[in-house]
Amino acid sequence: MICSRVHQCSAMPRNHGCSRMGKLFAYVQSSSMKSSTCMAPLLYADIVHPPPSPVRVSRMRAVLLETAGPALHLRDAVLPDPQPAPDEALLRVTSCGFSHHDALIMEGALRRGVTLPRVLGHEVAGVVCGVGDGVPTRLIGTEAVVMPGDIGHRRDGGFAEMLSAPVASLVPLPQGMAATGGALLASPIGVALRALEACGVAGGETLVVTGASGGVGAHAAQAAHAMGASVIGITGSPEKAQRLEGEPWLDAVLLDDEPWEEVVAALTGDMGADAALDTTGTSLGRLVAAMRQGGRIALVGQTSPDAAPFAPAEAIFRELTLVGSLGVERRHVERALSLVAGGQVTPLVHEELPLSVESVTCAYRAVKRREVLGRVVLRP
């Protein structure tokens, strides 16, 4: 492994001779011979030497989730830097988003594939500072965003100073972007683009987005607007609605506690919306009622069983398509990078906080109170 943060001291003294013999001999004076000097051979292995100097492994700060649920316990930890395996890279984390997904793991609602203790955080950007076997050293110094995969689930994530990740999961970034919203390119922006692809939204169509102030919803709305779609955003509070008013990527902002499906009908000449993204998991039944004939709904959020029931006849008579959308692929991240570089999508950073248990707790509370517009970003 080649890494700029791991240094190895000399562990063995140099061999200054006898290399052809394969053994180093030392000679000592025999104490049994008083009248003459006799030199007896002594193997190098028999000599007592100081212990070899240890390999100095750097250590990093991290926020470690030890238990989830009612007995939630986070702690500020100092851990050894992760060591990149073959075909992996070591990154110095520059930014990491805190998502609703992290909040669900912390409260114990999302357990599939999660092992504890764990460093959370799957929305990560950083700078390559080391590589494992099989990885060219020219990658060192590259800024990159990490496609999530099992980051923050089965392996430690970005609530830390350092992160190891497969090289195949890295998407290079322009210089400086890793520290200025680059962490959001794969998730939530790439996730939003995949969801838009799943529901097939196109220019000239009307799209309804629930959770329009959240990470996936707000960036999906921006991208759909860039495609030429009309976007109706649904949000949960007057404060958020006020913050969204005037955004050029939203044609209308409606409150969740109002009969917004009726307003959607009115705004579309009683035809209904062409497509919808449910990013909150609480509005499926209402979205079904807001769709036109042949409408498409992409399910992205953690769907609540209480919100899922709807009259199946509605879906049949409207000939609706319901599709789930999960995760992100490289092409979506590359498209996200293009949209951000072109100014068509702006990564929405609600607040930047220094890496600590206090900051993670603050971000968690803000997400649960639905105060966040976009993402809270942690900076080591």
mmCIF file of C-alpha atoms in Angstrom:
data_model
loop_
_atom_site.group_PDB
_atom_site.id
_atom_site.type_symbol
_atom_site.label_atom_id
_atom_site.label_comp_id
_atom_site.label_asym_id
_atom_site.label_seq_id
_atom_site.Cartn_x
_atom_site.Cartn_y
_atom_site.Cartn_z
ATOM 1 C CA MET A 1 0.000 0.000 0.000
ATOM 2 C CA ILE A 2 1.316 3.422 -0.920
ATOM 3 C CA CYS A 3 0.057 6.228 1.287
ATOM 4 C CA SER A 4 1.191 9.718 2.132
ATOM 5 C CA ARG A 5 0.097 9.334 5.784
ATOM 6 C CA VAL A 6 1.804 6.022 6.697
ATOM 7 C CA HIS A 7 5.548 6.057 7.381
ATOM 8 C CA GLN A 8 7.767 3.074 8.032
ATOM 9 C CA CYS A 9 10.992 3.336 10.004
ATOM 10 C CA SER A 10 13.959 1.042 9.407
ATOM 11 C CA ALA A 11 13.161 -2.241 11.126
ATOM 12 C CA MET A 12 16.436 -4.156 10.637
ATOM 13 C CA PRO A 13 20.129 -3.208 10.786
ATOM 14 C CA ARG A 14 21.982 -3.370 7.516
ATOM 15 C CA ASN A 15 24.143 -6.398 6.681
ATOM 16 C CA HIS A 16 27.717 -5.118 6.332
ATOM 17 C CA GLY A 17 29.260 -8.389 5.171
ATOM 18 C CA CYS A 18 29.027 -12.190 4.875
ATOM 19 C CA SER A 19 26.115 -11.818 2.494
ATOM 20 C CA ARG A 20 27.418 -14.684 0.407
ATOM 21 C CA MET A 21 27.427 -17.016 3.383
ATOM 22 C CA GLY A 22 23.865 -16.196 4.322
ATOM 23 C CA LYS A 23 24.805 -15.825 8.024
ATOM 24 C CA LEU A 24 26.263 -12.983 9.967
ATOM 25 C CA PHE A 25 28.850 -14.064 12.560
ATOM 26 C CA ALA A 26 30.067 -12.150 15.543
ATOM 27 C CA TYR A 27 33.162 -13.066 17.435
ATOM 28 C CA VAL A 28 33.577 -12.868 21.169
ATOM 29 C CA GLN A 29 36.488 -13.710 23.409
ATOM 30 C CA SER A 30 36.126 -17.067 25.116
ATOM 31 C CA SER A 31 36.088 -16.678 28.905
ATOM 32 C CA SER A 32 37.391 -20.234 29.334
ATOM 33 C CA MET A 33 40.743 -19.404 27.762
ATOM 34 C CA LYS A 34 42.926 -17.260 30.053
ATOM 35 C CA SER A 35 46.345 -17.724 28.467
ATOM 36 C CA SER A 36 45.385 -17.316 24.836
ATOM 37 C CA THR A 37 42.796 -15.578 22.755
ATOM 38 C CA CYS A 38 40.313 -17.805 21.015
ATOM 39 C CA MET A 39 37.502 -16.441 18.870
ATOM 40 C CA ALA A 40 34.337 -18.548 18.739
ATOM 41 C CA PRO A 41 31.613 -18.007 16.155
ATOM 42 C CA LEU A 42 28.211 -16.806 17.368
ATOM 43 C CA LEU A 43 25.194 -16.751 15.084
ATOM 44 C CA TYR A 44 23.482 -13.377 14.489
ATOM 45 C CA ALA A 45 20.233 -14.933 15.669
ATOM 46 C CA ASP A 46 21.774 -15.579 19.090
ATOM 47 C CA ILE A 47 22.610 -11.930 19.699
ATOM 48 C CA VAL A 48 20.134 -9.872 21.725
ATOM 49 C CA HIS A 49 19.069 -6.836 19.661
ATOM 50 C CA PRO A 50 16.730 -3.938 20.368
ATOM 51 C CA PRO A 51 13.191 -4.566 19.076
ATOM 52 C CA PRO A 52 12.566 -3.351 15.521
ATOM 53 C CA SER A 53 11.085 0.107 15.169
ATOM 54 C CA PRO A 54 7.311 -0.233 14.741
ATOM 55 C CA VAL A 55 5.373 0.886 11.689
ATOM 56 C CA ARG A 56 3.843 4.241 12.585
ATOM 57 C CA VAL A 57 0.190 4.109 11.560
ATOM 58 C CA SER A 58 -1.541 7.468 11.457
ATOM 59 C CA ARG A 59 -4.787 7.894 13.311
ATOM 60 C CA MET A 60 -7.914 9.818 12.392
ATOM 61 C CA ARG A 61 -10.857 11.467 14.095
ATOM 62 C CA ALA A 62 -14.272 9.921 13.447
ATOM 63 C CA VAL A 63 -17.802 9.883 14.814
ATOM 64 C CA LEU A 64 -18.664 6.284 15.686
ATOM 65 C CA LEU A 65 -22.219 4.946 16.028
ATOM 66 C CA GLU A 66 -21.954 2.254 18.705
ATOM 67 C CA THR A 67 -25.656 1.536 19.324
ATOM 68 C CA ALA A 68 -28.802 2.622 17.477
ATOM 69 C CA GLY A 69 -32.433 3.059 18.462
ATOM 70 C CA PRO A 70 -33.642 4.111 21.927
ATOM 71 C CA ALA A 71 -30.171 3.425 23.349
ATOM 72 C CA LEU A 72 -28.533 5.590 20.667
ATOM 73 C CA HIS A 73 -24.870 6.187 21.443
ATOM 74 C CA LEU A 74 -22.407 8.178 19.360
ATOM 75 C CA ARG A 75 -18.872 8.980 20.396
ATOM 76 C CA ASP A 76 -15.967 11.024 19.137
ATOM 77 C CA ALA A 77 -13.373 8.355 18.353
ATOM 78 C CA VAL A 78 -9.723 8.242 17.342
ATOM 79 C CA LEU A 79 -9.223 5.280 15.008
ATOM 80 C CA PRO A 80 -6.373 3.957 12.861
ATOM 81 C CA ASP A 81 -6.479 5.245 9.316
ATOM 82 C CA PRO A 82 -8.203 2.666 7.092
ATOM 83 C CA GLN A 83 -5.779 0.687 4.950
ATOM 84 C CA PRO A 84 -6.822 0.424 1.289
ATOM 85 C CA ALA A 85 -7.095 -3.147 0.029
ATOM 86 C CA PRO A 86 -6.063 -4.087 -3.516
ATOM 87 C CA ASP A 87 -7.982 -2.009 -6.087
ATOM 88 C CA GLU A 88 -8.949 0.518 -3.406
ATOM 89 C CA ALA A 89 -7.923 4.085 -2.652
ATOM 90 C CA LEU A 90 -7.545 6.027 0.571
ATOM 91 C CA LEU A 91 -9.233 9.437 0.604
ATOM 92 C CA ARG A 92 -8.842 12.426 2.862
ATOM 93 C CA VAL A 93 -12.476 13.388 3.379
ATOM 94 C CA THR A 94 -13.247 17.025 2.567
ATOM 95 C CA SER A 95 -17.035 16.938 2.988
ATOM 96 C CA CYS A 96 -19.818 14.485 3.813
ATOM 97 C CA GLY A 97 -23.564 15.045 3.667
ATOM 98 C CA PHE A 98 -25.906 14.027 6.483
ATOM 99 C CA SER A 99 -29.022 12.430 4.981
ATOM 100 C CA HIS A 100 -32.371 11.134 6.173
ATOM 101 C CA HIS A 101 -30.896 7.699 5.519
ATOM 102 C CA ASP A 102 -28.291 8.316 8.243
ATOM 103 C CA ALA A 103 -31.061 9.440 10.606
ATOM 104 C CA LEU A 104 -33.006 6.216 9.986
ATOM 105 C CA ILE A 105 -29.933 4.109 10.814
ATOM 106 C CA MET A 106 -29.294 6.089 13.988
ATOM 107 C CA GLU A 107 -32.822 5.607 15.285
ATOM 108 C CA GLY A 108 -32.798 1.894 14.408
ATOM 109 C CA ALA A 109 -35.516 2.114 11.758
ATOM 110 C CA LEU A 110 -33.161 0.991 8.981
ATOM 111 C CA ARG A 111 -31.160 -2.126 9.848
ATOM 112 C CA ARG A 112 -30.825 -4.113 6.636
ATOM 113 C CA GLY A 113 -27.151 -4.539 5.806
ATOM 114 C CA VAL A 114 -26.009 -2.339 8.705
ATOM 115 C CA THR A 115 -23.440 -3.645 11.181
ATOM 116 C CA LEU A 116 -22.432 -1.792 14.355
ATOM 117 C CA PRO A 117 -20.281 -0.158 15.534
ATOM 118 C CA ARG A 118 -20.089 1.856 12.341
ATOM 119 C CA VAL A 119 -18.895 5.185 10.986
ATOM 120 C CA LEU A 120 -21.896 6.486 9.037
ATOM 121 C CA GLY A 121 -21.969 8.841 6.060
ATOM 122 C CA HIS A 122 -22.354 7.758 2.429
ATOM 123 C CA GLU A 123 -22.379 11.146 0.668
ATOM 124 C CA VAL A 124 -18.626 11.659 0.514
ATOM 125 C CA ALA A 125 -16.109 13.703 -1.441
ATOM 126 C CA GLY A 126 -12.395 13.835 -0.817
ATOM 127 C CA VAL A 127 -8.855 13.774 -2.152
ATOM 128 C CA VAL A 128 -6.992 10.536 -2.901
ATOM 129 C CA CYS A 129 -3.955 10.347 -0.603
ATOM 130 C CA GLY A 130 -3.038 6.667 -0.889
ATOM 131 C CA VAL A 131 -3.641 3.601 -3.036
ATOM 132 C CA GLY A 132 -3.751 -0.152 -2.585
ATOM 133 C CA ASP A 133 -2.049 -2.790 -4.707
ATOM 134 C CA GLY A 134 -2.943 -2.640 -8.377
ATOM 135 C CA VAL A 135 -3.855 1.052 -8.328
ATOM 136 C CA PRO A 136 -1.625 3.553 -10.173
ATOM 137 C CA THR A 137 0.019 6.120 -7.910
ATOM 138 C CA ARG A 138 -0.866 8.892 -10.367
ATOM 139 C CA LEU A 139 -4.335 8.917 -8.777
ATOM 140 C CA ILE A 140 -2.869 10.429 -5.600
ATOM 141 C CA GLY A 141 -4.018 14.039 -5.414
ATOM 142 C CA THR A 142 -7.206 13.429 -7.427
ATOM 143 C CA GLU A 143 -10.405 14.959 -6.058
ATOM 144 C CA ALA A 144 -13.338 12.553 -6.274
ATOM 145 C CA VAL A 145 -16.883 11.853 -5.154
ATOM 146 C CA VAL A 146 -17.654 8.329 -3.937
ATOM 147 C CA MET A 147 -20.616 6.361 -5.291
ATOM 148 C CA PRO A 148 -22.249 5.044 -2.098
ATOM 149 C CA GLY A 149 -22.434 1.247 -2.495
ATOM 150 C CA ASP A 150 -21.971 -0.229 0.988
ATOM 151 C CA ILE A 151 -20.249 2.877 2.387
ATOM 152 C CA GLY A 152 -21.746 3.682 5.782
ATOM 153 C CA HIS A 153 -23.472 0.278 5.972
ATOM 154 C CA ARG A 154 -21.144 -2.703 5.857
ATOM 155 C CA ARG A 155 -18.006 -0.563 5.795
ATOM 156 C CA ASP A 156 -17.131 2.720 7.445
ATOM 157 C CA GLY A 157 -18.291 5.932 5.844
ATOM 158 C CA GLY A 158 -17.431 9.592 5.659
ATOM 159 C CA PHE A 159 -18.088 10.883 9.190
ATOM 160 C CA ALA A 160 -14.308 10.682 9.535
ATOM 161 C CA GLU A 161 -11.106 12.299 8.361
ATOM 162 C CA MET A 162 -10.173 9.338 6.140
ATOM 163 C CA LEU A 163 -12.063 6.777 4.049
ATOM 164 C CA SER A 164 -11.079 3.758 1.968
ATOM 165 C CA ALA A 165 -13.201 2.941 -1.083
ATOM 166 C CA PRO A 166 -12.984 0.850 -4.264
ATOM 167 C CA VAL A 167 -11.359 2.796 -7.082
ATOM 168 C CA ALA A 168 -14.282 1.761 -9.306
ATOM 169 C CA SER A 169 -16.610 3.781 -7.056
ATOM 170 C CA LEU A 170 -14.704 7.055 -7.512
ATOM 171 C CA VAL A 171 -15.791 9.730 -9.978
ATOM 172 C CA PRO A 172 -13.101 12.397 -10.497
ATOM 173 C CA LEU A 173 -14.033 16.029 -9.814
ATOM 174 C CA PRO A 174 -12.644 19.340 -11.042
ATOM 175 C CA GLN A 175 -10.160 20.924 -8.665
ATOM 176 C CA GLY A 176 -11.862 22.576 -5.706
ATOM 177 C CA MET A 177 -15.273 20.963 -6.143
ATOM 178 C CA ALA A 178 -14.749 18.293 -3.461
ATOM 179 C CA ALA A 179 -14.992 20.975 -0.787
ATOM 180 C CA THR A 180 -17.841 22.982 -2.370
ATOM 181 C CA GLY A 181 -20.852 20.697 -2.743
ATOM 182 C CA GLY A 182 -19.060 17.827 -4.460
ATOM 183 C CA ALA A 183 -20.198 15.403 -1.755
ATOM 184 C CA LEU A 184 -23.792 15.771 -2.994
ATOM 185 C CA LEU A 185 -23.127 14.772 -6.613
ATOM 186 C CA ALA A 186 -23.738 11.023 -6.229
ATOM 187 C CA SER A 187 -26.373 11.303 -3.528
ATOM 188 C CA PRO A 188 -28.692 13.156 -3.492
ATOM 189 C CA ILE A 189 -28.217 14.686 -6.985
ATOM 190 C CA GLY A 190 -27.378 11.472 -8.857
ATOM 191 C CA VAL A 191 -30.133 9.630 -6.966
ATOM 192 C CA ALA A 192 -32.579 12.335 -8.075
ATOM 193 C CA LEU A 193 -31.500 11.970 -11.711
ATOM 194 C CA ARG A 194 -32.017 8.216 -11.610
ATOM 195 C CA ALA A 195 -35.514 8.715 -10.163
ATOM 196 C CA LEU A 196 -36.362 11.188 -12.933
ATOM 197 C CA GLU A 197 -35.141 8.631 -15.446
ATOM 198 C CA ALA A 198 -37.311 5.959 -13.802
ATOM 199 C CA CYS A 199 -40.501 7.990 -14.132
ATOM 200 C CA GLY A 200 -39.601 9.143 -17.638
ATOM 201 C CA VAL A 201 -40.214 12.854 -17.193
ATOM 202 C CA ALA A 202 -39.627 14.959 -20.311
ATOM 203 C CA GLY A 203 -39.696 18.579 -21.396
ATOM 204 C CA GLY A 204 -43.184 20.074 -21.578
ATOM 205 C CA GLU A 205 -44.595 17.700 -18.950
ATOM 206 C CA THR A 206 -45.794 18.491 -15.432
ATOM 207 C CA LEU A 207 -43.936 16.859 -12.538
ATOM 208 C CA VAL A 208 -45.060 16.762 -8.906
ATOM 209 C CA VAL A 209 -42.277 16.421 -6.319
ATOM 210 C CA THR A 210 -43.082 15.662 -2.691
ATOM 211 C CA GLY A 211 -40.446 16.721 -0.191
ATOM 212 C CA ALA A 212 -39.411 19.504 -2.562
ATOM 213 C CA SER A 213 -37.152 21.084 0.061
ATOM 214 C CA GLY A 214 -35.240 17.870 0.800
ATOM 215 C CA GLY A 215 -31.991 16.716 -0.742
ATOM 216 C CA VAL A 216 -33.460 14.437 -3.422
ATOM 217 C CA GLY A 217 -36.603 16.513 -4.006
ATOM 218 C CA ALA A 218 -34.956 19.919 -4.404
ATOM 219 C CA HIS A 219 -32.261 18.654 -6.752
ATOM 220 C CA ALA A 220 -34.784 16.606 -8.760
ATOM 221 C CA ALA A 221 -36.867 19.756 -9.188
ATOM 222 C CA GLN A 222 -33.837 21.679 -10.457
ATOM 223 C CA ALA A 223 -32.898 18.943 -12.928
ATOM 224 C CA ALA A 224 -36.485 18.547 -14.197
ATOM 225 C CA HIS A 225 -36.713 22.302 -14.707
ATOM 226 C CA ALA A 226 -33.475 22.134 -16.715
ATOM 227 C CA MET A 227 -35.151 19.485 -18.912
ATOM 228 C CA GLY A 228 -38.020 21.865 -19.639
ATOM 229 C CA ALA A 229 -40.641 20.331 -17.323
ATOM 230 C CA SER A 230 -43.061 22.328 -15.175
ATOM 231 C CA VAL A 231 -42.454 21.427 -11.526
ATOM 232 C CA ILE A 232 -44.972 21.560 -8.689
ATOM 233 C CA GLY A 233 -43.279 21.208 -5.315
ATOM 234 C CA ILE A 234 -44.958 19.919 -2.153
ATOM 235 C CA THR A 235 -43.406 20.852 1.184
ATOM 236 C CA GLY A 236 -44.311 20.349 4.821
ATOM 237 C CA SER A 237 -44.221 23.778 6.459
ATOM 238 C CA PRO A 238 -45.011 27.445 5.730
ATOM 239 C CA GLU A 239 -41.392 28.315 6.585
ATOM 240 C CA LYS A 240 -40.063 25.972 3.918
ATOM 241 C CA ALA A 241 -42.694 27.135 1.432
ATOM 242 C CA GLN A 242 -41.573 30.713 1.996
ATOM 243 C CA ARG A 243 -37.941 29.763 1.402
ATOM 244 C CA LEU A 244 -38.874 27.977 -1.825
ATOM 245 C CA GLU A 245 -41.041 30.808 -3.161
ATOM 246 C CA GLY A 246 -39.324 32.563 -6.003
ATOM 247 C CA GLU A 247 -36.984 29.692 -6.859
ATOM 248 C CA PRO A 248 -36.886 29.603 -10.674
ATOM 249 C CA TRP A 249 -37.002 25.813 -10.745
ATOM 250 C CA LEU A 250 -40.437 25.612 -9.094
ATOM 251 C CA ASP A 251 -43.578 26.713 -10.926
ATOM 252 C CA ALA A 252 -45.732 26.285 -7.815
ATOM 253 C CA VAL A 253 -45.172 25.510 -4.128
ATOM 254 C CA LEU A 254 -47.966 23.786 -2.195
ATOM 255 C CA LEU A 255 -48.262 22.839 1.462
ATOM 256 C CA ASP A 256 -48.617 19.203 2.407
ATOM 257 C CA ASP A 257 -51.464 19.845 4.849
ATOM 258 C CA GLU A 258 -53.592 21.420 2.100
ATOM 259 C CA PRO A 259 -55.651 19.484 -0.495
ATOM 260 C CA TRP A 260 -52.831 19.872 -2.982
ATOM 261 C CA GLU A 261 -54.075 17.102 -5.295
ATOM 262 C CA GLU A 262 -57.032 19.354 -6.094
ATOM 263 C CA VAL A 263 -54.698 22.277 -6.776
ATOM 264 C CA VAL A 264 -52.622 20.075 -9.109
ATOM 265 C CA ALA A 265 -55.797 19.265 -11.023
ATOM 266 C CA ALA A 266 -56.638 22.964 -11.283
ATOM 267 C CA LEU A 267 -53.129 23.875 -12.442
ATOM 268 C CA THR A 268 -53.237 21.237 -15.186
ATOM 269 C CA GLY A 269 -56.711 21.998 -16.516
ATOM 270 C CA ASP A 270 -58.181 19.001 -14.677
ATOM 271 C CA MET A 271 -55.870 16.690 -16.616
ATOM 272 C CA GLY A 272 -53.540 15.799 -13.725
ATOM 273 C CA ALA A 273 -49.757 15.623 -13.609
ATOM 274 C CA ASP A 274 -47.743 13.568 -16.084
ATOM 275 C CA ALA A 275 -45.241 12.270 -13.542
ATOM 276 C CA ALA A 276 -44.387 12.393 -9.853
ATOM 277 C CA LEU A 277 -41.528 11.704 -7.456
ATOM 278 C CA ASP A 278 -42.492 10.606 -3.960
ATOM 279 C CA THR A 279 -39.396 11.378 -1.925
ATOM 280 C CA THR A 280 -41.111 11.391 1.480
ATOM 281 C CA GLY A 281 -42.914 8.037 1.448
ATOM 282 C CA THR A 282 -46.057 9.594 2.914
ATOM 283 C CA SER A 283 -48.050 10.682 -0.135
ATOM 284 C CA LEU A 284 -48.581 7.735 -2.467
ATOM 285 C CA GLY A 285 -52.378 7.651 -2.192
ATOM 286 C CA ARG A 286 -52.640 11.382 -2.842
ATOM 287 C CA LEU A 287 -50.235 11.213 -5.777
ATOM 288 C CA VAL A 288 -52.352 8.509 -7.408
ATOM 289 C CA ALA A 289 -55.316 10.892 -7.240
ATOM 290 C CA ALA A 290 -53.234 13.708 -8.765
ATOM 291 C CA MET A 291 -52.103 11.791 -11.874
ATOM 292 C CA ARG A 292 -53.422 12.045 -15.400
ATOM 293 C CA GLN A 293 -54.288 9.038 -17.552
ATOM 294 C CA GLY A 294 -51.089 7.068 -18.081
ATOM 295 C CA GLY A 295 -49.180 8.955 -15.387
ATOM 296 C CA ARG A 296 -45.949 7.639 -13.846
ATOM 297 C CA ILE A 297 -44.906 7.691 -10.194
ATOM 298 C CA ALA A 298 -41.372 6.964 -8.968
ATOM 299 C CA LEU A 299 -41.055 5.919 -5.320
ATOM 300 C CA VAL A 300 -37.792 7.112 -3.790
ATOM 301 C CA GLY A 301 -38.482 7.712 -0.097
ATOM 302 C CA GLN A 302 -38.951 5.267 2.766
ATOM 303 C CA THR A 303 -42.645 4.534 2.191
ATOM 304 C CA SER A 304 -44.843 4.501 5.276
ATOM 305 C CA PRO A 305 -47.357 1.615 5.346
ATOM 306 C CA ASP A 306 -49.997 4.061 6.547
ATOM 307 C CA ALA A 307 -49.521 6.214 3.461
ATOM 308 C CA ALA A 308 -49.357 3.381 0.925
ATOM 309 C CA PRO A 309 -53.012 2.260 0.764
ATOM 310 C CA PHE A 310 -55.013 3.568 -2.168
ATOM 311 C CA ALA A 311 -57.928 2.299 -4.218
ATOM 312 C CA PRO A 312 -56.411 -0.086 -6.794
ATOM 313 C CA ALA A 313 -59.220 0.866 -9.163
ATOM 314 C CA GLU A 314 -57.705 4.350 -9.373
ATOM 315 C CA ALA A 315 -54.438 2.943 -10.696
ATOM 316 C CA ILE A 316 -56.292 0.658 -13.112
ATOM 317 C CA PHE A 317 -58.632 3.279 -14.542
ATOM 318 C CA ARG A 318 -55.824 5.825 -14.847
ATOM 319 C CA GLU A 319 -53.428 3.182 -16.259
ATOM 320 C CA LEU A 320 -50.707 4.357 -13.913
ATOM 321 C CA THR A 321 -47.140 3.123 -13.712
ATOM 322 C CA LEU A 322 -45.549 2.847 -10.257
ATOM 323 C CA VAL A 323 -41.815 2.208 -10.166
ATOM 324 C CA GLY A 324 -39.272 2.093 -7.376
ATOM 325 C CA SER A 325 -35.920 3.839 -7.745
ATOM 326 C CA LEU A 326 -32.897 3.029 -5.592
ATOM 327 C CA GLY A 327 -29.310 4.174 -5.613
ATOM 328 C CA VAL A 328 -27.235 5.635 -8.404
ATOM 329 C CA GLU A 329 -25.049 4.565 -11.313
ATOM 330 C CA ARG A 330 -21.922 6.212 -12.677
ATOM 331 C CA ARG A 331 -23.731 7.785 -15.619
ATOM 332 C CA HIS A 332 -26.057 9.622 -13.237
ATOM 333 C CA VAL A 333 -23.110 11.004 -11.261
ATOM 334 C CA GLU A 334 -21.393 12.119 -14.459
ATOM 335 C CA ARG A 335 -24.634 13.771 -15.597
ATOM 336 C CA ALA A 336 -24.928 15.459 -12.192
ATOM 337 C CA LEU A 337 -21.383 16.790 -12.560
ATOM 338 C CA SER A 338 -22.259 18.165 -16.001
ATOM 339 C CA LEU A 339 -25.420 19.893 -14.733
ATOM 340 C CA VAL A 340 -23.599 21.428 -11.761
ATOM 341 C CA ALA A 341 -20.655 22.559 -13.886
ATOM 342 C CA GLY A 342 -23.115 24.122 -16.348
ATOM 343 C CA GLY A 343 -24.977 26.000 -13.630
ATOM 344 C CA GLN A 344 -28.270 24.173 -14.252
ATOM 345 C CA VAL A 345 -28.244 22.502 -10.823
ATOM 346 C CA THR A 346 -26.854 24.065 -7.652
ATOM 347 C CA PRO A 347 -25.908 21.785 -4.723
ATOM 348 C CA LEU A 348 -28.050 23.019 -1.836
ATOM 349 C CA VAL A 349 -26.004 23.121 1.367
ATOM 350 C CA HIS A 350 -28.226 24.071 4.298
ATOM 351 C CA GLU A 351 -25.332 24.380 6.726
ATOM 352 C CA GLU A 352 -21.724 23.298 7.143
ATOM 353 C CA LEU A 353 -20.656 21.910 10.519
ATOM 354 C CA PRO A 354 -17.303 20.676 11.857
ATOM 355 C CA LEU A 355 -17.036 16.920 12.334
ATOM 356 C CA SER A 356 -18.065 15.978 15.889
ATOM 357 C CA VAL A 357 -20.726 14.099 17.829
ATOM 358 C CA GLU A 358 -22.327 17.444 18.612
ATOM 359 C CA SER A 359 -22.585 18.300 14.904
ATOM 360 C CA VAL A 360 -23.986 14.886 13.937
ATOM 361 C CA THR A 361 -26.566 15.187 16.718
ATOM 362 C CA CYS A 362 -27.461 18.701 15.556
ATOM 363 C CA ALA A 363 -27.875 17.504 11.956
ATOM 364 C CA TYR A 364 -30.010 14.565 13.101
ATOM 365 C CA ARG A 365 -32.349 16.834 15.058
ATOM 366 C CA ALA A 366 -32.658 19.293 12.171
ATOM 367 C CA VAL A 367 -33.568 16.469 9.767
ATOM 368 C CA LYS A 368 -36.151 15.013 12.154
ATOM 369 C CA ARG A 369 -37.694 18.473 12.656
ATOM 370 C CA ARG A 370 -37.765 18.877 8.856
ATOM 371 C CA GLU A 371 -35.848 22.126 9.012
ATOM 372 C CA VAL A 372 -33.251 21.301 6.364
ATOM 373 C CA LEU A 373 -33.280 22.744 2.849
ATOM 374 C CA GLY A 374 -30.994 20.466 0.852
ATOM 375 C CA ARG A 375 -28.275 18.944 3.041
ATOM 376 C CA VAL A 376 -26.306 19.577 6.199
ATOM 377 C CA VAL A 377 -22.649 18.950 5.318
ATOM 378 C CA LEU A 378 -19.975 17.829 7.790
ATOM 379 C CA ARG A 379 -16.397 19.048 7.295
ATOM 380 C CA PRO A 380 -13.532 17.185 9.038
#
